[in-house]
mmCIF file of C-alpha atoms in Angstrom:
data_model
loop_
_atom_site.group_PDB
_atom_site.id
_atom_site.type_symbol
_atom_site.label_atom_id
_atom_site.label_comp_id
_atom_site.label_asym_id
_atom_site.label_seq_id
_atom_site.Cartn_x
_atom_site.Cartn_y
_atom_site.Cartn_z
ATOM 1 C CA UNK B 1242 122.711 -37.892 143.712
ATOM 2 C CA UNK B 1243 120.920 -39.204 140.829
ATOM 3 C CA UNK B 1244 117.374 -38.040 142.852
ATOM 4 C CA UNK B 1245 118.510 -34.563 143.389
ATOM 5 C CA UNK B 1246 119.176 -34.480 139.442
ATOM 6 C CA UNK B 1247 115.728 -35.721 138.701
ATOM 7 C CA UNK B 1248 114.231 -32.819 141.027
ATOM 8 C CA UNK B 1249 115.989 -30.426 139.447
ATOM 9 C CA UNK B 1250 114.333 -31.219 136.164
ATOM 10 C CA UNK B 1251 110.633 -31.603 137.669
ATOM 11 C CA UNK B 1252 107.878 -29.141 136.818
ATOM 12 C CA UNK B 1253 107.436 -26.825 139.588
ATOM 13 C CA UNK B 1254 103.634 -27.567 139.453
ATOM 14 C CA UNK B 1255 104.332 -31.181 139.730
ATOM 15 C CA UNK B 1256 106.842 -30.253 142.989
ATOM 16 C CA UNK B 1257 103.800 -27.902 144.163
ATOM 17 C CA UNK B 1258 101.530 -30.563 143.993
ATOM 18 C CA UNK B 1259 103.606 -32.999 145.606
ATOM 19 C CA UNK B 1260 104.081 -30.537 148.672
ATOM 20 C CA UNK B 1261 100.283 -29.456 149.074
ATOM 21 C CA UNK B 1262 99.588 -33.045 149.236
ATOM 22 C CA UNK B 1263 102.014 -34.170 151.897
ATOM 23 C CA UNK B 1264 101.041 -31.006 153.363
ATOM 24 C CA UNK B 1265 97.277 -31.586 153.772
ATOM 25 C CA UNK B 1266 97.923 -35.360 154.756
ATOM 26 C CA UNK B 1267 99.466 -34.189 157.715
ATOM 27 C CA UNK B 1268 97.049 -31.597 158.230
ATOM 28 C CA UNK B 1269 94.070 -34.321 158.011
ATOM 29 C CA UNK B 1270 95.769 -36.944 160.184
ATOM 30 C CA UNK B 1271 96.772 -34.094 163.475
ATOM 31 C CA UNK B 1272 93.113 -32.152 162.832
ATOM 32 C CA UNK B 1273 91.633 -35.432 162.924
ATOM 33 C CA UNK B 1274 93.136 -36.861 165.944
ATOM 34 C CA UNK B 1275 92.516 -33.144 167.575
ATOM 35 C CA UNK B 1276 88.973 -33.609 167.354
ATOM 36 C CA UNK B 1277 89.055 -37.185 168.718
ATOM 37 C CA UNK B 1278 90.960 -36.272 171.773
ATOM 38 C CA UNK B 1279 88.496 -33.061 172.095
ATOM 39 C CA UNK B 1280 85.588 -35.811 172.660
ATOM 40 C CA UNK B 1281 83.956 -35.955 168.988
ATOM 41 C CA UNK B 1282 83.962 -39.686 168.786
ATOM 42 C CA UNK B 1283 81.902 -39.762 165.351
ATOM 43 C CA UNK B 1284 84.388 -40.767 163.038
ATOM 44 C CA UNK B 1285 81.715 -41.761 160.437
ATOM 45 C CA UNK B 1286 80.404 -38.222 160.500
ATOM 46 C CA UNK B 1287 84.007 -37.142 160.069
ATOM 47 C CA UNK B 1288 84.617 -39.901 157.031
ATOM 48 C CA UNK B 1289 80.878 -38.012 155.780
ATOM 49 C CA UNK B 1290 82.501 -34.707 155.842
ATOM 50 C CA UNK B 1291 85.832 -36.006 154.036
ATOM 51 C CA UNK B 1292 83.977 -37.322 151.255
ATOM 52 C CA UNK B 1293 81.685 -33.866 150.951
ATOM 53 C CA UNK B 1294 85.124 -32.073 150.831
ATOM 54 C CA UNK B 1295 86.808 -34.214 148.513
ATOM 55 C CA UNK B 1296 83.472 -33.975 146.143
ATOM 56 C CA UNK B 1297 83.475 -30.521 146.173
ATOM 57 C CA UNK B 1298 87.275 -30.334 145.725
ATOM 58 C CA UNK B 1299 87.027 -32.596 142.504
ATOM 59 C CA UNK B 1300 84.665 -30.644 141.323
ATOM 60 C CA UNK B 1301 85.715 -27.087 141.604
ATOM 61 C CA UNK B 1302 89.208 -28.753 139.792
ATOM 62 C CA UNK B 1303 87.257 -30.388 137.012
ATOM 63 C CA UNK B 1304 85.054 -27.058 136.628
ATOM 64 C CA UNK B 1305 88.553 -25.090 136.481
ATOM 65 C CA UNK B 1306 89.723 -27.333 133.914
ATOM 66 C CA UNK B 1307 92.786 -29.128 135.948
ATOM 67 C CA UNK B 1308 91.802 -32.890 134.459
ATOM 68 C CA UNK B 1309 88.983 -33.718 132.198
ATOM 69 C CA UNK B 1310 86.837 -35.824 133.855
ATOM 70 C CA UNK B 1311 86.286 -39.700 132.109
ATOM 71 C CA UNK B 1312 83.243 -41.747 132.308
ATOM 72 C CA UNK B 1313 84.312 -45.095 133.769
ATOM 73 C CA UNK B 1314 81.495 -47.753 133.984
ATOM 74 C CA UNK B 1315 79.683 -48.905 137.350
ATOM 75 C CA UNK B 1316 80.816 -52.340 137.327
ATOM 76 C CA UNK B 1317 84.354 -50.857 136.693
ATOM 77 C CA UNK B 1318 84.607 -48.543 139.479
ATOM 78 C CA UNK B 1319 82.655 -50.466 142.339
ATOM 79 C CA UNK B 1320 85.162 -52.587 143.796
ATOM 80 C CA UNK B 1321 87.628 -49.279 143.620
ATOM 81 C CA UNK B 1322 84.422 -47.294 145.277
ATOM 82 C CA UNK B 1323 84.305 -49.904 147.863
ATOM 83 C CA UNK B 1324 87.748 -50.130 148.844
ATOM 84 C CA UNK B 1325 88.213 -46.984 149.403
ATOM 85 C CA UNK B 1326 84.971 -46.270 151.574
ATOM 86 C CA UNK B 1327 86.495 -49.067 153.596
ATOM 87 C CA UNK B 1328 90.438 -47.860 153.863
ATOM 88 C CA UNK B 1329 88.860 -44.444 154.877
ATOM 89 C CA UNK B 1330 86.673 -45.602 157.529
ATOM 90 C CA UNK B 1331 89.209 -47.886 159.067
ATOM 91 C CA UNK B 1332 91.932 -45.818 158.676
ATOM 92 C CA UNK B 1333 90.042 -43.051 160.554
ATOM 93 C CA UNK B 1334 89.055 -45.540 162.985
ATOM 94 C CA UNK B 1335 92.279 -46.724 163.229
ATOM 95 C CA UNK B 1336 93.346 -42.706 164.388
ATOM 96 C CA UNK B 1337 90.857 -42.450 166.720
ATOM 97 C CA UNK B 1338 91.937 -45.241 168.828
ATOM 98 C CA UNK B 1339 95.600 -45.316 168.665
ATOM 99 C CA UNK B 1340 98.416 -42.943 169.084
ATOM 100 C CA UNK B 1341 99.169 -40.876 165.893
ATOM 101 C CA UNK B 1342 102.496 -42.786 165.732
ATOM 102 C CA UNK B 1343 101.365 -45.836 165.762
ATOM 103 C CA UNK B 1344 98.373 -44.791 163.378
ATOM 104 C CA UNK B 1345 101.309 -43.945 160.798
ATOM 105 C CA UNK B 1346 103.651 -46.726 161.768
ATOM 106 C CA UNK B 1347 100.757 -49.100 160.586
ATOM 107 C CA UNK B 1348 100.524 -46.933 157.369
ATOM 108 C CA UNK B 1349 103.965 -47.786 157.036
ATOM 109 C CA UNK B 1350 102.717 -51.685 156.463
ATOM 110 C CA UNK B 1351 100.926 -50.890 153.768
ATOM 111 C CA UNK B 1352 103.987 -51.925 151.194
ATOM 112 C CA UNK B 1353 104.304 -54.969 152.802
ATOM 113 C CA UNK B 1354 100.707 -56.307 152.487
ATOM 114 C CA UNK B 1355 100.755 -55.213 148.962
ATOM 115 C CA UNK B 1356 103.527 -57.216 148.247
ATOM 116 C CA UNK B 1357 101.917 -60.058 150.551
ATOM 117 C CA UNK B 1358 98.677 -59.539 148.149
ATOM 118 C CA UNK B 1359 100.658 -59.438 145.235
ATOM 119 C CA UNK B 1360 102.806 -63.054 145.720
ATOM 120 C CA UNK B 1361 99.886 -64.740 147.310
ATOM 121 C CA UNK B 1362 96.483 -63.604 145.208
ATOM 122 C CA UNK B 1363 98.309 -62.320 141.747
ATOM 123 C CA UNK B 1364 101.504 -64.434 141.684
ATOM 124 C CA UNK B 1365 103.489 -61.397 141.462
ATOM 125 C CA UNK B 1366 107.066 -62.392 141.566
ATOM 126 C CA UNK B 1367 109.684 -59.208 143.621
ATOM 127 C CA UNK B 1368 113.043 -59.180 143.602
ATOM 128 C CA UNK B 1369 114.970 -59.879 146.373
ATOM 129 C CA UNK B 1370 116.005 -55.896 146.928
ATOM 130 C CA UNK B 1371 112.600 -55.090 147.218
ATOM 131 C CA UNK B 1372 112.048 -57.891 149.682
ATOM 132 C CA UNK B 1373 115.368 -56.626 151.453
ATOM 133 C CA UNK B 1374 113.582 -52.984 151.901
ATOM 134 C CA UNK B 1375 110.822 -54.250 152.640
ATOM 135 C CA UNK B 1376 112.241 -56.568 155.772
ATOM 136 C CA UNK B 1377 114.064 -53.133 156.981
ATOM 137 C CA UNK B 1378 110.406 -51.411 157.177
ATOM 138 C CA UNK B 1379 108.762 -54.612 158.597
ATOM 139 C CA UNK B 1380 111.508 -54.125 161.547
ATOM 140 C CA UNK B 1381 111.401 -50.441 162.001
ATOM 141 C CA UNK B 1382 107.561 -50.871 162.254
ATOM 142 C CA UNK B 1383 107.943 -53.633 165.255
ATOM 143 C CA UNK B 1384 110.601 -51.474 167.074
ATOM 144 C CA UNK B 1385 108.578 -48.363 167.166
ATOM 145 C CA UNK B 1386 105.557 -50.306 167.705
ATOM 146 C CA UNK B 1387 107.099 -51.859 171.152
ATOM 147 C CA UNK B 1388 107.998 -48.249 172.050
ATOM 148 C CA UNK B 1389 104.037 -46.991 171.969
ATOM 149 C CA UNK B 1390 103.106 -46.724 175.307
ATOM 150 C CA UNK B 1391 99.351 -46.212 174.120
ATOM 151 C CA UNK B 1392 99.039 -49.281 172.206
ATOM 152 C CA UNK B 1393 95.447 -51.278 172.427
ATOM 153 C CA UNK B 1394 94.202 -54.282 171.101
ATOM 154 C CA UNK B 1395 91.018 -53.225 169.565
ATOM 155 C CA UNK B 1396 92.744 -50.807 167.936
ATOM 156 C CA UNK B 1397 95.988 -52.536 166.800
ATOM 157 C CA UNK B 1398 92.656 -54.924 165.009
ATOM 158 C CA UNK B 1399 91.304 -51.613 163.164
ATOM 159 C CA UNK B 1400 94.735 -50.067 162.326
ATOM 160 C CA UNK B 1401 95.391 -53.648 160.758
ATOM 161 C CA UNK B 1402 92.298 -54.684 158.783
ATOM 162 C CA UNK B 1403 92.679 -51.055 157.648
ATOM 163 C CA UNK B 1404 95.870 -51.754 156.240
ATOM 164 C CA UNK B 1405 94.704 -54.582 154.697
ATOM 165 C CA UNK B 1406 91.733 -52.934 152.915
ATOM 166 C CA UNK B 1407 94.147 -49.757 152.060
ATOM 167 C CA UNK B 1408 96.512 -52.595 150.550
ATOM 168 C CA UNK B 1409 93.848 -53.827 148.344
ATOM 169 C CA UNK B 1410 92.893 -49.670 146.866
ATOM 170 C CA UNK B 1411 96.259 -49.359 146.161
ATOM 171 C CA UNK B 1412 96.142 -52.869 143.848
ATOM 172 C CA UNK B 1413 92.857 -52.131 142.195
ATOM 173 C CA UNK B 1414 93.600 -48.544 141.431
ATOM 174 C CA UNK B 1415 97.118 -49.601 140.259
ATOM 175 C CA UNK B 1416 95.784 -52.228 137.928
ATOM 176 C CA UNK B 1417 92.229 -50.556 136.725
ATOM 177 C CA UNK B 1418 92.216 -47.074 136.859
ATOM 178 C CA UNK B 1419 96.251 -45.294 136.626
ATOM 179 C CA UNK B 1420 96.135 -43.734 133.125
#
């Protein structure tokens, strides 16, 4: 009950917010796939056009005064530039060569290689709860993977080294550039 209290006292900009971004997530991920069934296999063209978007989006917000932009130095931001060219490529890869179920099942991993990351690379120590939880999505994964009656090898490769690379954003933005 204790979430349904904390909603309550959220800004309805910050609840606004929240909703146009699961909202447009979705909207990516089905357009996407719509166009890759459709026969447009140029999913670089389509990461191209993402990243035009996005730059114009940023930029009509920063114009409109809804952040103030922050000069962050090149060294700073390249390994977060990288990343995320990579977890957008894959992860659009990823979509156009599996299922959009198991394209979001795979998503779903994401926790679990941060964690991985985390323990192994950063000597991150979790609690066992949040190994618990994260056991329960591990297993939810596997039985709706085995379920996927579209599932393919080179793609189960993409969906995976791009939830690897996605893993690795999420660390480096965490860590460098949340303020």
């Amino acid at each position: 009950m204790q979430f349904f209290a904390d909603l309550r006292e959220t800004e309805p900009k910050t609840l606004f917010a929240m909703g146009l971004n699961f909202a447009s997530s979705l909207s990516i991920v089905y357009f996407n796939k719509k166009i890759f069934l459709e026969g447009f296999n140029y999913s670089t063209t389509v990461v191209a056009l993402h990243f035009l978007f996005t730059s114009i989006g940023i930029h009509l917000c920063a114009y409109f005064k809804l952040f103030e932009p922050k000069k962050i130095p090149f060294k700073s931001v390249l390994k977060l530039t990288l990343s995320f060219c990579g977890f957008v490529v894959l992860t659009n890869l990823s979509l156009q060569y599996n299922s959009v179920g198991f394209y979001q099942l795979m998503k779903i991993l994401t926790s679990f290689f941060i964690i991985i990351i985390q323990i192994l690379i950063y000597r991150v120590e979790f609690g066992s709860k949040i190994i618990q939880t994260v056991f329960v999505v591990i297993l939810g994964v596997v039985i709706g993977s085995v379920t996927d009656f579209s599932f393919n090898v080179l793609g189960s490769i993409i969906a995976l080294c791009g939830v690897i690379v996605t893993s690795f954003y999420q660390i480096v933005f965490v860590s460098n550039f949340y303020f």
